[in-house]
PDB file of C-alpha atoms in Angstrom:
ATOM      1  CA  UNK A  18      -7.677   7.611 -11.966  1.00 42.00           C
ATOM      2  CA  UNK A  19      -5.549   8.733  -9.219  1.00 53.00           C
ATOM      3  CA  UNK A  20      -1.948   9.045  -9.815  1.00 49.00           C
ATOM      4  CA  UNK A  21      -0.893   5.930  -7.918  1.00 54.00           C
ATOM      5  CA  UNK A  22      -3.141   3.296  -8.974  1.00 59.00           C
ATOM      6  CA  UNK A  23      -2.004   4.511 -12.822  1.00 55.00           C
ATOM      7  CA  UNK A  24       1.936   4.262 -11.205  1.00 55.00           C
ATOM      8  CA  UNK A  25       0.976   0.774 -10.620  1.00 58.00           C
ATOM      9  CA  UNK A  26      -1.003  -0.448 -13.529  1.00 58.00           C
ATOM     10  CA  UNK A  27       2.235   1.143 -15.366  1.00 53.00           C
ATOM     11  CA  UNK A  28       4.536  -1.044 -13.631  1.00 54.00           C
ATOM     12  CA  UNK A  29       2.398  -3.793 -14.175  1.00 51.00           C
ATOM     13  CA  UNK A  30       2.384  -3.537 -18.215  1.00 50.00           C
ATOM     14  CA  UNK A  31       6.061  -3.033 -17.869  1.00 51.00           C
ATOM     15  CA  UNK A  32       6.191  -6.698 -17.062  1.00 50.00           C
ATOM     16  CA  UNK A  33       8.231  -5.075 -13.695  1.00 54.00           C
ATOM     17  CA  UNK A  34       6.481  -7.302 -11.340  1.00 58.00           C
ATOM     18  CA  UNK A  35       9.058 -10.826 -11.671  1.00 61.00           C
ATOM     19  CA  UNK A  36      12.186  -8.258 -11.693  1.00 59.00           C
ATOM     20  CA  UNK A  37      10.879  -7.159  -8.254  1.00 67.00           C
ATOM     21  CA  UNK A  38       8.946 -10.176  -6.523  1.00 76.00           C
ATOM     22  CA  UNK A  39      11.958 -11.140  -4.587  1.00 80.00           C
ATOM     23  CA  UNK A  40      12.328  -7.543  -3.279  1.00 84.00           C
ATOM     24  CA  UNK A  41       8.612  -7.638  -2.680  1.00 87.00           C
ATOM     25  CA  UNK A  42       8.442 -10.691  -1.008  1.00 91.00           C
ATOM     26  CA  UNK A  43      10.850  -9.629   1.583  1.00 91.00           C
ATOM     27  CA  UNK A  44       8.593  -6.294   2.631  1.00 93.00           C
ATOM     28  CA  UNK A  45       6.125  -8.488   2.659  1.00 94.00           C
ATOM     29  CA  UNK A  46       7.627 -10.891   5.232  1.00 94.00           C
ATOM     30  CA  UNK A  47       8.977  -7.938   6.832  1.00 94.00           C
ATOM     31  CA  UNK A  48       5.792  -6.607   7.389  1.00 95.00           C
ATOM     32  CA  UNK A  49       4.508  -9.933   8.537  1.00 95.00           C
ATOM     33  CA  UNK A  50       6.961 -10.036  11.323  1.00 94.00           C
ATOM     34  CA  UNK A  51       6.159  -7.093  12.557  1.00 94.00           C
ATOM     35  CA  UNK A  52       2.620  -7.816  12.702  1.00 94.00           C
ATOM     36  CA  UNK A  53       3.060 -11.288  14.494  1.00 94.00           C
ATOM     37  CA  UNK A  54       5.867  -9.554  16.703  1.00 92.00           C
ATOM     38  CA  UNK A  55       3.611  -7.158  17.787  1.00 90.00           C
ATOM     39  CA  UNK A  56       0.465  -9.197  18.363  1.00 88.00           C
ATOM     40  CA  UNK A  57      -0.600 -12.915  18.345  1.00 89.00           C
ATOM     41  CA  UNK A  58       1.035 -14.764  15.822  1.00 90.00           C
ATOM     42  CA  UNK A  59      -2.581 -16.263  14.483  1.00 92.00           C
ATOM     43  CA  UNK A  60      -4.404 -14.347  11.875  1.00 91.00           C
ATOM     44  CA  UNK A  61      -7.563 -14.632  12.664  1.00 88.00           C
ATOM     45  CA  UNK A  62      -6.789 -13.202  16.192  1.00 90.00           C
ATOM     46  CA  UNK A  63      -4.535 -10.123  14.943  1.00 91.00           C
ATOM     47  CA  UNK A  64      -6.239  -7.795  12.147  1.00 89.00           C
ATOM     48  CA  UNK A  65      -2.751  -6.387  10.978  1.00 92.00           C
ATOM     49  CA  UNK A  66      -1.100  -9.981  10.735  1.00 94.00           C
ATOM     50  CA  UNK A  67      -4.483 -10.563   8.951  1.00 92.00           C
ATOM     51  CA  UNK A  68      -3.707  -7.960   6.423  1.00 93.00           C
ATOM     52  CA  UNK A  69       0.006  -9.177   6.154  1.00 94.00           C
ATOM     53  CA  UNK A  70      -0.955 -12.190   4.901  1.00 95.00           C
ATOM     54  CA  UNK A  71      -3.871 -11.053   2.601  1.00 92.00           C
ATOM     55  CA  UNK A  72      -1.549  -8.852   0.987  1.00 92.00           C
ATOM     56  CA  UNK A  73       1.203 -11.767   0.430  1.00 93.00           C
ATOM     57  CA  UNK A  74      -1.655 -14.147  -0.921  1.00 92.00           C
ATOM     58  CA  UNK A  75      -2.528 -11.834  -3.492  1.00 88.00           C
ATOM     59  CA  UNK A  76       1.430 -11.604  -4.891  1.00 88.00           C
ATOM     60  CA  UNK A  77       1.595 -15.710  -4.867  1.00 90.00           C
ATOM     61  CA  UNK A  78       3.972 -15.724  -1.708  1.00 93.00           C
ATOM     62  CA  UNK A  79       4.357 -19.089  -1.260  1.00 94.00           C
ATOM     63  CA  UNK A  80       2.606 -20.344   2.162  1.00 95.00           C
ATOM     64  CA  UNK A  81       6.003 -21.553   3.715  1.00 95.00           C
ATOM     65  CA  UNK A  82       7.596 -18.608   2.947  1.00 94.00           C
ATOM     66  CA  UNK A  83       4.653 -16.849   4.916  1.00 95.00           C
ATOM     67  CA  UNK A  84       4.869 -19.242   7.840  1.00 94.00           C
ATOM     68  CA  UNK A  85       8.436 -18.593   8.244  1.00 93.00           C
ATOM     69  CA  UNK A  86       8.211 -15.005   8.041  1.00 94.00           C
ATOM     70  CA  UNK A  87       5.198 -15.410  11.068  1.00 94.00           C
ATOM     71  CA  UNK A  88       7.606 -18.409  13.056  1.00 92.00           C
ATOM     72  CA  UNK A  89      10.395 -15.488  12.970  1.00 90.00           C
ATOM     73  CA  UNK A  90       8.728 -13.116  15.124  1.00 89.00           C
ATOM     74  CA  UNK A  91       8.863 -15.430  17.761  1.00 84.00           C
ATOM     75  CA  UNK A  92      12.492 -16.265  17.439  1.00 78.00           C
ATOM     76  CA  UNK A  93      15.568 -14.729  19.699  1.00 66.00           C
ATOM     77  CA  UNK A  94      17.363 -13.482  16.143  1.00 67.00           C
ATOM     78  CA  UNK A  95      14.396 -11.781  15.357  1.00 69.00           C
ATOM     79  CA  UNK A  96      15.163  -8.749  14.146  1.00 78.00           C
ATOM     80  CA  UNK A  97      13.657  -5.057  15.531  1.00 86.00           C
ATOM     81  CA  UNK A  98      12.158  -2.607  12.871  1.00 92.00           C
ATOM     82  CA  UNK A  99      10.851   0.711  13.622  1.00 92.00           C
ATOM     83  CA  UNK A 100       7.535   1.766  12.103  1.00 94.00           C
ATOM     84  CA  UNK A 101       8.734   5.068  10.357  1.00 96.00           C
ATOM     85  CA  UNK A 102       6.230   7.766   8.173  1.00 97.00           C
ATOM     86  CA  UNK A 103       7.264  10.641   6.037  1.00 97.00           C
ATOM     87  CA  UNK A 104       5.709  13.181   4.839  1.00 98.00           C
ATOM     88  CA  UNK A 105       6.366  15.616   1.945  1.00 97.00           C
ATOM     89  CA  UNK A 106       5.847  17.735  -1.077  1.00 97.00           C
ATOM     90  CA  UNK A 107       6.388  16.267  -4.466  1.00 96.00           C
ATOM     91  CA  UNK A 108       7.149  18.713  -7.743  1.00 94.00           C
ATOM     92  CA  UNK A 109       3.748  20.396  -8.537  1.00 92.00           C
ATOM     93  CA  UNK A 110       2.895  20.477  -4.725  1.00 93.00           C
ATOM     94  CA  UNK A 111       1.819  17.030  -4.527  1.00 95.00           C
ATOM     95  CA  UNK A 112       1.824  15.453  -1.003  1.00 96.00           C
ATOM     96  CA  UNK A 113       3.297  12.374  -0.102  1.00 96.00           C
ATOM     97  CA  UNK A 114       2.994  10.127   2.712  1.00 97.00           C
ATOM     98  CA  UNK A 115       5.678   6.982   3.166  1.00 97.00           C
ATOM     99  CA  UNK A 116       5.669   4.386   5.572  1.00 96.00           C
ATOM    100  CA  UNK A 117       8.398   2.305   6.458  1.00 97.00           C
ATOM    101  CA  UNK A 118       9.609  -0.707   8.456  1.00 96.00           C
ATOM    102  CA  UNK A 119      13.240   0.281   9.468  1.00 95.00           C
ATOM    103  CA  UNK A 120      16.366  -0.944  11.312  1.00 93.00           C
ATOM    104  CA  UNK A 121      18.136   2.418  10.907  1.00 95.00           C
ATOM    105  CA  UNK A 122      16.146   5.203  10.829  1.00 95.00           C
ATOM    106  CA  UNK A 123      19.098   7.727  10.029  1.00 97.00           C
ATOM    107  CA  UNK A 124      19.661   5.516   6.905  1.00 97.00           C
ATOM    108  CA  UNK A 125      16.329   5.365   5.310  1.00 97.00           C
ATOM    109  CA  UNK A 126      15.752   9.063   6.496  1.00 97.00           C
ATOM    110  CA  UNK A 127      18.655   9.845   4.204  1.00 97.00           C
ATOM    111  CA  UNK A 128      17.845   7.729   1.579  1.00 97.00           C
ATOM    112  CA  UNK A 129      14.322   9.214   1.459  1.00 97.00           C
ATOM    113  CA  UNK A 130      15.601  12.980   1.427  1.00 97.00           C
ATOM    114  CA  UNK A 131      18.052  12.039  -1.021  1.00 97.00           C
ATOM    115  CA  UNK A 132      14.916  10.745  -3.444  1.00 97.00           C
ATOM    116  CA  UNK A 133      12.536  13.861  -2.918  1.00 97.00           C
ATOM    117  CA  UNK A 134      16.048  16.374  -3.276  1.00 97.00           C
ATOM    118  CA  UNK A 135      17.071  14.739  -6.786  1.00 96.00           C
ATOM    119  CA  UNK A 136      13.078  14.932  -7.800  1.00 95.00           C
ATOM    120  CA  UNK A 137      12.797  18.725  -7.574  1.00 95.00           C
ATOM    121  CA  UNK A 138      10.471  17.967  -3.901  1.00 96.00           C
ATOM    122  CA  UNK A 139      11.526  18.654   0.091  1.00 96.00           C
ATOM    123  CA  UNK A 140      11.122  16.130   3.025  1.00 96.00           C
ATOM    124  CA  UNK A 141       8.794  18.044   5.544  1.00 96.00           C
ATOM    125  CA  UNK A 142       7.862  17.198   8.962  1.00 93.00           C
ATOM    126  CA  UNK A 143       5.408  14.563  10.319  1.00 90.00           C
ATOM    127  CA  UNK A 144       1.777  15.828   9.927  1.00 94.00           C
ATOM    128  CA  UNK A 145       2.872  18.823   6.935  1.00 96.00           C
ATOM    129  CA  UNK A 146       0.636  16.711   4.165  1.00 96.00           C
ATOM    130  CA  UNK A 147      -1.295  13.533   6.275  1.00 96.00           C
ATOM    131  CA  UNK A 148      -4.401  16.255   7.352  1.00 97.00           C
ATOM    132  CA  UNK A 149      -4.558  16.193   3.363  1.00 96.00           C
ATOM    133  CA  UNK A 150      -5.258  12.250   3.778  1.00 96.00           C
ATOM    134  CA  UNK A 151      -8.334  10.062   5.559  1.00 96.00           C
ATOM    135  CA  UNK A 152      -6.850   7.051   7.515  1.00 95.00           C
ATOM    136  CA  UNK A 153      -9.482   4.634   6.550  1.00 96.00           C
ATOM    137  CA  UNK A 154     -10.108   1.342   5.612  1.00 95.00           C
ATOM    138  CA  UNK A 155      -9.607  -0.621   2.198  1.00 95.00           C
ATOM    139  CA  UNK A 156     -11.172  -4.069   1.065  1.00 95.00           C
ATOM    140  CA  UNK A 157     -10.672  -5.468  -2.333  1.00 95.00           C
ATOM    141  CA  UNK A 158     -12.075  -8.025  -4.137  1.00 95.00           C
ATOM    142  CA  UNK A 159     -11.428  -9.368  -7.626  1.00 94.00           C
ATOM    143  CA  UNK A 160     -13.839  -7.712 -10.566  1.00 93.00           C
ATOM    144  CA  UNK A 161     -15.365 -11.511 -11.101  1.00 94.00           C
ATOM    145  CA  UNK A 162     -15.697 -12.175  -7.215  1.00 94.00           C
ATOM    146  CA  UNK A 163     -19.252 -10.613  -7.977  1.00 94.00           C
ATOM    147  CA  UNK A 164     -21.263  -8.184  -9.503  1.00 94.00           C
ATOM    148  CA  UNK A 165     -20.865  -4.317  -9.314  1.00 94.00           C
ATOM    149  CA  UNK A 166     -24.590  -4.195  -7.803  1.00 95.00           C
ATOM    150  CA  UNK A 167     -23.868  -7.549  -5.281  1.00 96.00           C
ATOM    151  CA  UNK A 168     -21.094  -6.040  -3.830  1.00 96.00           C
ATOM    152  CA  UNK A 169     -22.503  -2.494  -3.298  1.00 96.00           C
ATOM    153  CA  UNK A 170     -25.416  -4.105  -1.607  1.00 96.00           C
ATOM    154  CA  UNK A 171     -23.306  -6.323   0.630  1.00 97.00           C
ATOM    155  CA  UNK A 172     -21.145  -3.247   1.324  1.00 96.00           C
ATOM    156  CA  UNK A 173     -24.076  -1.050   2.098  1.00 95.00           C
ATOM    157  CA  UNK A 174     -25.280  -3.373   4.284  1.00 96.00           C
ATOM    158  CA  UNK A 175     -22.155  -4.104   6.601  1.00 96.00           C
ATOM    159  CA  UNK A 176     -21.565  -0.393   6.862  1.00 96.00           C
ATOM    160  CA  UNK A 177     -18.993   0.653   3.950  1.00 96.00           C
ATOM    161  CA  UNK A 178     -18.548   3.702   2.972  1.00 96.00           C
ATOM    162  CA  UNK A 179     -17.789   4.380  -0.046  1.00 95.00           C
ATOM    163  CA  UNK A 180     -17.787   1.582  -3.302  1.00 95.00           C
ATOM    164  CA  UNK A 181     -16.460   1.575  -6.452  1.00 93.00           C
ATOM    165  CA  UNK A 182     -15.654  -1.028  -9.275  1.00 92.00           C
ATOM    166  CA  UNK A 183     -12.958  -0.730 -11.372  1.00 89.00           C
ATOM    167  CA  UNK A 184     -11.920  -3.199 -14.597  1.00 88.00           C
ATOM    168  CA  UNK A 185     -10.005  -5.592 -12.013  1.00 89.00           C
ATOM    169  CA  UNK A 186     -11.184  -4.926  -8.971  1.00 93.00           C
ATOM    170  CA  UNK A 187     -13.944  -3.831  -6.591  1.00 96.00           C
ATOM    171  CA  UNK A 188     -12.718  -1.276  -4.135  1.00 95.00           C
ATOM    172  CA  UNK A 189     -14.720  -0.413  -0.811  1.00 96.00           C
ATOM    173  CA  UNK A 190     -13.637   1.654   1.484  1.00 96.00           C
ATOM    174  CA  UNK A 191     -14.673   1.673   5.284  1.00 96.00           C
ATOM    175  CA  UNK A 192     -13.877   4.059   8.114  1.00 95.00           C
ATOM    176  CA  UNK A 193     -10.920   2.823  10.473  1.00 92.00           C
ATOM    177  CA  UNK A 194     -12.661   1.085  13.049  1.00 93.00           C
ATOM    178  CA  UNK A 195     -15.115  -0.626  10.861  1.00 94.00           C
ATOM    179  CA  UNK A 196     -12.799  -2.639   8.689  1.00 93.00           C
ATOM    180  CA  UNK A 197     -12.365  -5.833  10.431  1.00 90.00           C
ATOM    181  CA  UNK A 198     -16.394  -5.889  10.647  1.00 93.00           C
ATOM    182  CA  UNK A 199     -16.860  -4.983   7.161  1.00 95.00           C
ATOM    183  CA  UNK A 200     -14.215  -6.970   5.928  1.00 94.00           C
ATOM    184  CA  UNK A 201     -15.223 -10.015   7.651  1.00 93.00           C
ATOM    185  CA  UNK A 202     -19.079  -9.507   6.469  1.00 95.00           C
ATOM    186  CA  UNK A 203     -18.142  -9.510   2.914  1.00 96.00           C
ATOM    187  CA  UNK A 204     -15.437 -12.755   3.163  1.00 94.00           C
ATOM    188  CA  UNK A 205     -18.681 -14.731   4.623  1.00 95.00           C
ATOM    189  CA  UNK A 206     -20.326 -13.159   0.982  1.00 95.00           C
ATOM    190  CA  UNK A 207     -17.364 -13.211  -1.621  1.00 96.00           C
ATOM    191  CA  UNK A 208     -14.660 -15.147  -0.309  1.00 94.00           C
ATOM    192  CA  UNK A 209     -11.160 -13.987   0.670  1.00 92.00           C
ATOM    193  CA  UNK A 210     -10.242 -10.169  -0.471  1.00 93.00           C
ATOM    194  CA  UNK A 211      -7.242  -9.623  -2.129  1.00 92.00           C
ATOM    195  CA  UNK A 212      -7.116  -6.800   0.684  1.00 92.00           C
ATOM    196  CA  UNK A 213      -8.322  -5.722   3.271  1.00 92.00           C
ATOM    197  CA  UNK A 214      -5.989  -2.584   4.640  1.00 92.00           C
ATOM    198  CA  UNK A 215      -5.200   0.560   6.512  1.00 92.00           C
ATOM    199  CA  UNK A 216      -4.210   3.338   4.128  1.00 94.00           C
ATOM    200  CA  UNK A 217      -4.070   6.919   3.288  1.00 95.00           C
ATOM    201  CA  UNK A 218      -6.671   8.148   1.209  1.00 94.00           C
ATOM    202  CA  UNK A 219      -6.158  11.828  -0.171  1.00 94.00           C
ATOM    203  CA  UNK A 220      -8.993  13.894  -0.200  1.00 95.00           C
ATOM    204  CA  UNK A 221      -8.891  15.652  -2.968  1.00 93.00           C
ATOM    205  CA  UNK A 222      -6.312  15.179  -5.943  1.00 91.00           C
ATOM    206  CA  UNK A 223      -4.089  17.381  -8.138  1.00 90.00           C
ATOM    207  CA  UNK A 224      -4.013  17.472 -11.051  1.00 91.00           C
ATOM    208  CA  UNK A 225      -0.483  17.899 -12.788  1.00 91.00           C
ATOM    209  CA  UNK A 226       1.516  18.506 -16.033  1.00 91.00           C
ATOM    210  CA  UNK A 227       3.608  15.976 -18.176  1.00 89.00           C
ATOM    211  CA  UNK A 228       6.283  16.878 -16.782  1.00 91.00           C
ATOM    212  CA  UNK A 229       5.918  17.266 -13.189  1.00 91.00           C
ATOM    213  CA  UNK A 230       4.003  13.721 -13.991  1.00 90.00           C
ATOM    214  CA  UNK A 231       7.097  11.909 -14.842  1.00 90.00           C
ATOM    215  CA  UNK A 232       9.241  13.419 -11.976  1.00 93.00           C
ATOM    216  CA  UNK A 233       6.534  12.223  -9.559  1.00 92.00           C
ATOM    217  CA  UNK A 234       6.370   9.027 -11.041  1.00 90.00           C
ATOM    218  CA  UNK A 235      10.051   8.248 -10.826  1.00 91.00           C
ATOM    219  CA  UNK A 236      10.306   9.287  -7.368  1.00 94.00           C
ATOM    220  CA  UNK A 237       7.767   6.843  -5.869  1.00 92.00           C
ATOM    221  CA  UNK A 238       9.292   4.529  -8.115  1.00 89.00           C
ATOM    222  CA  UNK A 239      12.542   5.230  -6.343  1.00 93.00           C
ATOM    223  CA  UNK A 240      10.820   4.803  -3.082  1.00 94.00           C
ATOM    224  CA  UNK A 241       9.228   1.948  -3.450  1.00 91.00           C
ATOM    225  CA  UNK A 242      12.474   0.452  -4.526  1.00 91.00           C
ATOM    226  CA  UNK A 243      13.430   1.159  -1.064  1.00 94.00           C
ATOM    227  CA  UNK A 244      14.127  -2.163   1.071  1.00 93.00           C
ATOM    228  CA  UNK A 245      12.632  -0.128   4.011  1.00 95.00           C
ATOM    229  CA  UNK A 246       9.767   1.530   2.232  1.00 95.00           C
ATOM    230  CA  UNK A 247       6.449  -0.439   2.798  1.00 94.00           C
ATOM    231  CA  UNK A 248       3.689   1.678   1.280  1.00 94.00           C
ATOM    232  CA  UNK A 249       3.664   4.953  -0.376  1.00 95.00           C
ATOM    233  CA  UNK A 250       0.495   7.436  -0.955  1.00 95.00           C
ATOM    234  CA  UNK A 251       0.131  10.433  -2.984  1.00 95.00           C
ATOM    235  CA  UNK A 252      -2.656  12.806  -4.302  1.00 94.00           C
ATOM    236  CA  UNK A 253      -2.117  13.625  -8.006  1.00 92.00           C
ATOM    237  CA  UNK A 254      -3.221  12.501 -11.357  1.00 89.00           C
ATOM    238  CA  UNK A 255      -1.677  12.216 -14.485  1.00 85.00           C
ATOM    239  CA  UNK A 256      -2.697  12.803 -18.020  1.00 83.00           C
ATOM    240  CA  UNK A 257      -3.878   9.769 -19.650  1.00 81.00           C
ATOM    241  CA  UNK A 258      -1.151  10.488 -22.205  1.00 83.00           C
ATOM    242  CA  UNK A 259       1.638   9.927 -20.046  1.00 81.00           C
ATOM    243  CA  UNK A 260       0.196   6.892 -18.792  1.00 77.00           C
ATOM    244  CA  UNK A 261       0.378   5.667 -22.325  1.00 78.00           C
ATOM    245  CA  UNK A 262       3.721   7.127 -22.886  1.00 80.00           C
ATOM    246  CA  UNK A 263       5.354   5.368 -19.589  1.00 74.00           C
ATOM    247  CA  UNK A 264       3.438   1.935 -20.169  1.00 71.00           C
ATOM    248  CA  UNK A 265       5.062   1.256 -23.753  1.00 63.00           C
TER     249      UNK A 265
END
């Protein structure tokens, strides 16, 4: 399992997730105000609004918190963010791509350094890890939304690339331009993903120590405890171990 998806599933058995829905809900309508800002404010006419909203669905925003956040961007106090990515090395030589939404870019700037300093990493220039990373495409769908061999099918046939199933979910990655196509195929299958994304997908992983593990770990816990910080991706994976260690 790749080191981020086990950061998450630790945070999840951590019973984290109320102590930070209100912090998530506000990235969330951050990023949905971008999106509308920067497009039409439906939807169904603007993929990244599209993927806004997906992603709020699938943490139980409530709707009118969602159309408020879309209503904003068309407001005269709206405010302006700056789409901001990072790039850098992580203890153990892990890469580490973070993308934020920003109204002061020499504050969040410092505030990342300051994270990857006290972890034992280094802040690098834009483009030093993302030729590491694929930009591509990724759609998922609950583990009961269908079966493992119904959704490969489906996927195959609208022009995925890549499938796999998981004990929650179904993952199915596409390349960049073919999201919105595949995506759409499957919803007229399955129903609404719980996501349907651009991201950062490493292409190969490292794999590190305990303790370079737990270093990593709290540093993209520290970023993604960032107000600014929207997504983070990294390429390392963790003993299974430590997993168990960090979720108790």
């Amino acid at each position: 399992m790749a080191g981020h998806s086990q950061f998450k599933n630790i945070m999840h058995k951590k019973g984290k997730q109320d102590a930070i829905r209100s912090k998530l809900f506000s990235k969330l309508a951050r990023e949905i105000t971008v999106a509308a800002k920067m497009g039409l404010p439906d939807p169904n006419m603007n993929a990244r609004l599209r993927a806004a909203v997906l992603a709020a669905r699938a943490e139980n925003m409530p709707k009118d918190n969602i159309e408020r956040a879309i209503k904003k961007a068309s407001g005269a106090d709206a405010e302006n963010y700056d789409e901001v990515r990072y790039e850098g090395y992580a203890p153990g030589g892990v890469a580490v791509i973070i993308e934020a939404l920003t109204d002061n870019r020499n504050r969040t700037a410092g505030e990342v350094r300051s994270y990857f300093t006290k972890a034992g990493g280094a802040l690098a220039e834009t483009g030093a890890v993302s030729f590491m990373f694929d930009r591509v495409g990724l759609i998922e769908f609950p583990r009961k939304a269908a079966s493992e061999d119904a959704i490969m099918e489906a996927a195959i046939e609208a022009g995925a690339e890549d499938v796999s199933s998981g004990e929650e979910t179904h993952e199915i990655i596409t390349s960049l331009e073919g999201l919105r196509d595949v995506a759409k195929a499957l919803e007229a299958k399955f129903g609404e993903p719980k996501k349907a994304a651009l991201v950062w997908r490493p292409q190969n992983s490292v794999a590190v120590d305990d303790e370079a593990g737990e270093k990593i770990l709290k540093l993209i816990g520290a970023l993604e405890d960032n107000d600014d910080v929207q997504n983070v991706y990294a390429n390392f994976e963790v003993s299974d171990a430590l997993v168990a260690k960090l979720s108790g």
